[in-house]
Amino acid sequence: MIHQKNSNSPMLYLLALILFAFVFANTSISNERKFSYTYESNVLPKRVREIEIWNTSRIARSYFFRRLDQRVEYEIGLGNNLQTAFYLNLTNELKDDNGVTAGGSISRKTNVGFSNEWKYKISDNVADPIGFALYSEFTFYPHETEYEGKLLFDKKIDNTLFALNLVYELENKYDFKNGIEVKSQENIFEIDFGASYSFTHNFSVGLEAVNKNSLLENKINNSVLFLGPSISYSTENFWVVATYLPQVKALKGATSGNLNLNSYERSLARILFAFEL
Amino acid sequence: MRIFLILFFCGTIFASCSSVIPTLSFDNVGIVKSNYPDFTKEDFILARDAFITRCSGCHNLPSPKTHTKYEWKALLPEMLNDSKATENEKELITKFIISFSKN
């Protein structure tokens, strides 16, 4: 049995936005990234605008679970080391609605949301001893609001770029059960690390690690480590970066061998594609 | 994850010993002045700042020594246009990079 909770109209919005972006794109290089999960400290110069298209797949838990997150980001450099961005978010999730309890049916959920990001660069990863930027993002879905704050550190040494992010995320979820509105809150702390080596000025290969921690009453409830390769390529027309991150270890809260497959996926994969307007 | 943090901070401390982007000094201003006699200390500060702000928006900063002045003269105009730099910034950045380019 399949529960269709939303129509396909969000996909039409997404396609329309991508088509609009292509029509107005020119042929210049933009703020290229070497990682798809770990952020770098650089920001767009004043008046420079960019479109980024995100696709993230989250596949396989201890029960049937498949999810695709898609985002279209419009990024603008405001000058004075400040940039902002607006996102249209679309998520598609297919899963066993009983979760880890056997005997469920398959449910499908589609959600559309909006995000706004602000990034302020304080120091540069080449000119200064260390690159550093502050990052803040607010996301709104009808059933959920998220606030995300990040400290972004990075350093380029010769052809190698190192980046480290410390991330805090607060999620408020809203549900309606038996005529009563139910609100729940989740606190997440995440550490992202990436190292990437540039073989040429436009081709890099690297490694990314993502450590996700969920907090309950200020203590770490679950902690998992994802680790995998990333690859990036840029031309004068566009840049693209892709990362594959299998879960390698549950540091706390293992459910299947040394992994946590009740709350997290067996593997994550993300591809970003971007061009300047 | 602790090992990543240790590696990151050790690496960056090691790297912080020197910058590949020339910093403000009497000698460095003199190098630019030898090519462009009107270039002042204030121009140096503006040029370095514009180089960092405009160029790092599209890619990690390269050392000026990665290319010769002839290569930079061919590369810079298009990139500076893409970065939406002002005419004054374009002139300062070009003088700054060319003065410290590979011989």
PDB file of N, CA and C in Angstrom, chain B residues 31-66:
ATOM      1  N   ILE B  31      59.376  46.554  -4.553  1.00  0.00           N
ATOM      2  CA  ILE B  31      59.331  45.659  -5.727  1.00  0.00           C
ATOM      3  C   ILE B  31      58.277  46.144  -6.722  1.00  0.00           C
ATOM      4  N   VAL B  32      57.099  46.504  -6.213  1.00  0.00           N
ATOM      5  CA  VAL B  32      56.049  46.988  -7.118  1.00  0.00           C
ATOM      6  C   VAL B  32      56.444  48.341  -7.710  1.00  0.00           C
ATOM      7  N   LYS B  33      57.019  49.199  -6.858  1.00  0.00           N
ATOM      8  CA  LYS B  33      57.432  50.541  -7.308  1.00  0.00           C
ATOM      9  C   LYS B  33      58.473  50.470  -8.433  1.00  0.00           C
ATOM     10  N   SER B  34      59.310  49.423  -8.407  1.00  0.00           N
ATOM     11  CA  SER B  34      60.339  49.307  -9.440  1.00  0.00           C
ATOM     12  C   SER B  34      59.710  49.105 -10.824  1.00  0.00           C
ATOM     13  N   ASN B  35      58.483  48.519 -10.844  1.00  0.00           N
ATOM     14  CA  ASN B  35      57.755  48.360 -12.112  1.00  0.00           C
ATOM     15  C   ASN B  35      56.816  49.535 -12.377  1.00  0.00           C
ATOM     16  N   TYR B  36      56.217  50.040 -11.309  1.00  0.00           N
ATOM     17  CA  TYR B  36      55.212  51.102 -11.435  1.00  0.00           C
ATOM     18  C   TYR B  36      55.571  52.200 -10.422  1.00  0.00           C
ATOM     19  N   PRO B  37      56.354  53.196 -10.841  1.00  0.00           N
ATOM     20  CA  PRO B  37      56.892  54.205  -9.906  1.00  0.00           C
ATOM     21  C   PRO B  37      55.823  54.960  -9.112  1.00  0.00           C
ATOM     22  N   ASP B  38      54.588  55.077  -9.646  1.00  0.00           N
ATOM     23  CA  ASP B  38      53.549  55.831  -8.925  1.00  0.00           C
ATOM     24  C   ASP B  38      52.871  55.014  -7.823  1.00  0.00           C
ATOM     25  N   PHE B  39      53.205  53.751  -7.754  1.00  0.00           N
ATOM     26  CA  PHE B  39      52.523  52.850  -6.812  1.00  0.00           C
ATOM     27  C   PHE B  39      52.919  53.205  -5.373  1.00  0.00           C
ATOM     28  N   THR B  40      51.907  53.395  -4.506  1.00  0.00           N
ATOM     29  CA  THR B  40      52.178  53.827  -3.129  1.00  0.00           C
ATOM     30  C   THR B  40      51.926  52.694  -2.132  1.00  0.00           C
ATOM     31  N   LYS B  41      52.275  52.956  -0.890  1.00  0.00           N
ATOM     32  CA  LYS B  41      52.010  51.997   0.193  1.00  0.00           C
ATOM     33  C   LYS B  41      50.499  51.758   0.327  1.00  0.00           C
ATOM     34  N   GLU B  42      49.710  52.832   0.196  1.00  0.00           N
ATOM     35  CA  GLU B  42      48.247  52.721   0.288  1.00  0.00           C
ATOM     36  C   GLU B  42      47.708  51.852  -0.872  1.00  0.00           C
ATOM     37  N   ASP B  43      48.304  52.036  -2.049  1.00  0.00           N
ATOM     38  CA  ASP B  43      47.902  51.203  -3.196  1.00  0.00           C
ATOM     39  C   ASP B  43      48.189  49.723  -2.904  1.00  0.00           C
ATOM     40  N   PHE B  44      49.323  49.469  -2.253  1.00  0.00           N
ATOM     41  CA  PHE B  44      49.703  48.086  -1.938  1.00  0.00           C
ATOM     42  C   PHE B  44      48.641  47.447  -1.047  1.00  0.00           C
ATOM     43  N   ILE B  45      48.217  48.205  -0.021  1.00  0.00           N
ATOM     44  CA  ILE B  45      47.202  47.678   0.909  1.00  0.00           C
ATOM     45  C   ILE B  45      45.893  47.394   0.153  1.00  0.00           C
ATOM     46  N   LEU B  46      45.485  48.352  -0.683  1.00  0.00           N
ATOM     47  CA  LEU B  46      44.239  48.171  -1.455  1.00  0.00           C
ATOM     48  C   LEU B  46      44.358  47.018  -2.448  1.00  0.00           C
ATOM     49  N   ALA B  47      45.518  46.910  -3.102  1.00  0.00           N
ATOM     50  CA  ALA B  47      45.726  45.860  -4.112  1.00  0.00           C
ATOM     51  C   ALA B  47      45.682  44.472  -3.481  1.00  0.00           C
ATOM     52  N   ARG B  48      46.359  44.318  -2.354  1.00  0.00           N
ATOM     53  CA  ARG B  48      46.389  43.014  -1.679  1.00  0.00           C
ATOM     54  C   ARG B  48      44.992  42.622  -1.205  1.00  0.00           C
ATOM     55  N   ASP B  49      44.287  43.609  -0.633  1.00  0.00           N
ATOM     56  CA  ASP B  49      42.933  43.355  -0.133  1.00  0.00           C
ATOM     57  C   ASP B  49      41.985  42.988  -1.289  1.00  0.00           C
ATOM     58  N   ALA B  50      42.085  43.713  -2.398  1.00  0.00           N
ATOM     59  CA  ALA B  50      41.220  43.434  -3.559  1.00  0.00           C
ATOM     60  C   ALA B  50      41.549  42.065  -4.156  1.00  0.00           C
ATOM     61  N   PHE B  51      42.843  41.744  -4.201  1.00  0.00           N
ATOM     62  CA  PHE B  51      43.262  40.427  -4.717  1.00  0.00           C
ATOM     63  C   PHE B  51      42.640  39.304  -3.877  1.00  0.00           C
ATOM     64  N   ILE B  52      42.727  39.430  -2.552  1.00  0.00           N
ATOM     65  CA  ILE B  52      42.187  38.393  -1.671  1.00  0.00           C
ATOM     66  C   ILE B  52      40.668  38.307  -1.816  1.00  0.00           C
ATOM     67  N   THR B  53      39.999  39.455  -1.788  1.00  0.00           N
ATOM     68  CA  THR B  53      38.529  39.455  -1.808  1.00  0.00           C
ATOM     69  C   THR B  53      37.983  38.984  -3.154  1.00  0.00           C
ATOM     70  N   ARG B  54      38.502  39.549  -4.243  1.00  0.00           N
ATOM     71  CA  ARG B  54      37.952  39.245  -5.570  1.00  0.00           C
ATOM     72  C   ARG B  54      38.313  37.843  -6.044  1.00  0.00           C
ATOM     73  N   CYS B  55      39.578  37.467  -5.861  1.00  0.00           N
ATOM     74  CA  CYS B  55      40.034  36.200  -6.468  1.00  0.00           C
ATOM     75  C   CYS B  55      39.601  34.976  -5.660  1.00  0.00           C
ATOM     76  N   SER B  56      39.585  35.100  -4.317  1.00  0.00           N
ATOM     77  CA  SER B  56      39.214  33.929  -3.510  1.00  0.00           C
ATOM     78  C   SER B  56      37.727  33.629  -3.610  1.00  0.00           C
ATOM     79  N   GLY B  57      36.952  34.554  -4.176  1.00  0.00           N
ATOM     80  CA  GLY B  57      35.523  34.290  -4.342  1.00  0.00           C
ATOM     81  C   GLY B  57      35.251  33.213  -5.375  1.00  0.00           C
ATOM     82  N   CYS B  58      36.189  33.015  -6.289  1.00  0.00           N
ATOM     83  CA  CYS B  58      35.974  32.015  -7.343  1.00  0.00           C
ATOM     84  C   CYS B  58      36.830  30.762  -7.151  1.00  0.00           C
ATOM     85  N   HIS B  59      38.017  30.922  -6.554  1.00  0.00           N
ATOM     86  CA  HIS B  59      38.912  29.772  -6.358  1.00  0.00           C
ATOM     87  C   HIS B  59      39.855  30.105  -5.219  1.00  0.00           C
ATOM     88  N   ASN B  60      40.525  29.073  -4.690  1.00  0.00           N
ATOM     89  CA  ASN B  60      41.525  29.348  -3.663  1.00  0.00           C
ATOM     90  C   ASN B  60      42.635  30.189  -4.280  1.00  0.00           C
ATOM     91  N   LEU B  61      43.195  31.097  -3.497  1.00  0.00           N
ATOM     92  CA  LEU B  61      44.171  32.037  -4.044  1.00  0.00           C
ATOM     93  C   LEU B  61      45.421  31.333  -4.562  1.00  0.00           C
ATOM     94  N   PRO B  62      45.867  31.681  -5.754  1.00  0.00           N
ATOM     95  CA  PRO B  62      47.153  31.146  -6.231  1.00  0.00           C
ATOM     96  C   PRO B  62      48.283  32.062  -5.778  1.00  0.00           C
ATOM     97  N   SER B  63      49.479  31.530  -5.672  1.00  0.00           N
ATOM     98  CA  SER B  63      50.630  32.402  -5.451  1.00  0.00           C
ATOM     99  C   SER B  63      50.898  33.149  -6.752  1.00  0.00           C
ATOM    100  N   PRO B  64      51.256  34.447  -6.698  1.00  0.00           N
ATOM    101  CA  PRO B  64      51.608  35.152  -7.950  1.00  0.00           C
ATOM    102  C   PRO B  64      52.727  34.447  -8.700  1.00  0.00           C
ATOM    103  N   LYS B  65      53.526  33.657  -7.978  1.00  0.00           N
ATOM    104  CA  LYS B  65      54.664  32.979  -8.608  1.00  0.00           C
ATOM    105  C   LYS B  65      54.276  31.747  -9.419  1.00  0.00           C
ATOM    106  N   THR B  66      52.977  31.432  -9.488  1.00  0.00           N
ATOM    107  CA  THR B  66      52.579  30.254 -10.278  1.00  0.00           C
ATOM    108  C   THR B  66      52.646  30.525 -11.788  1.00  0.00           C
TER     109      THR B  66
END
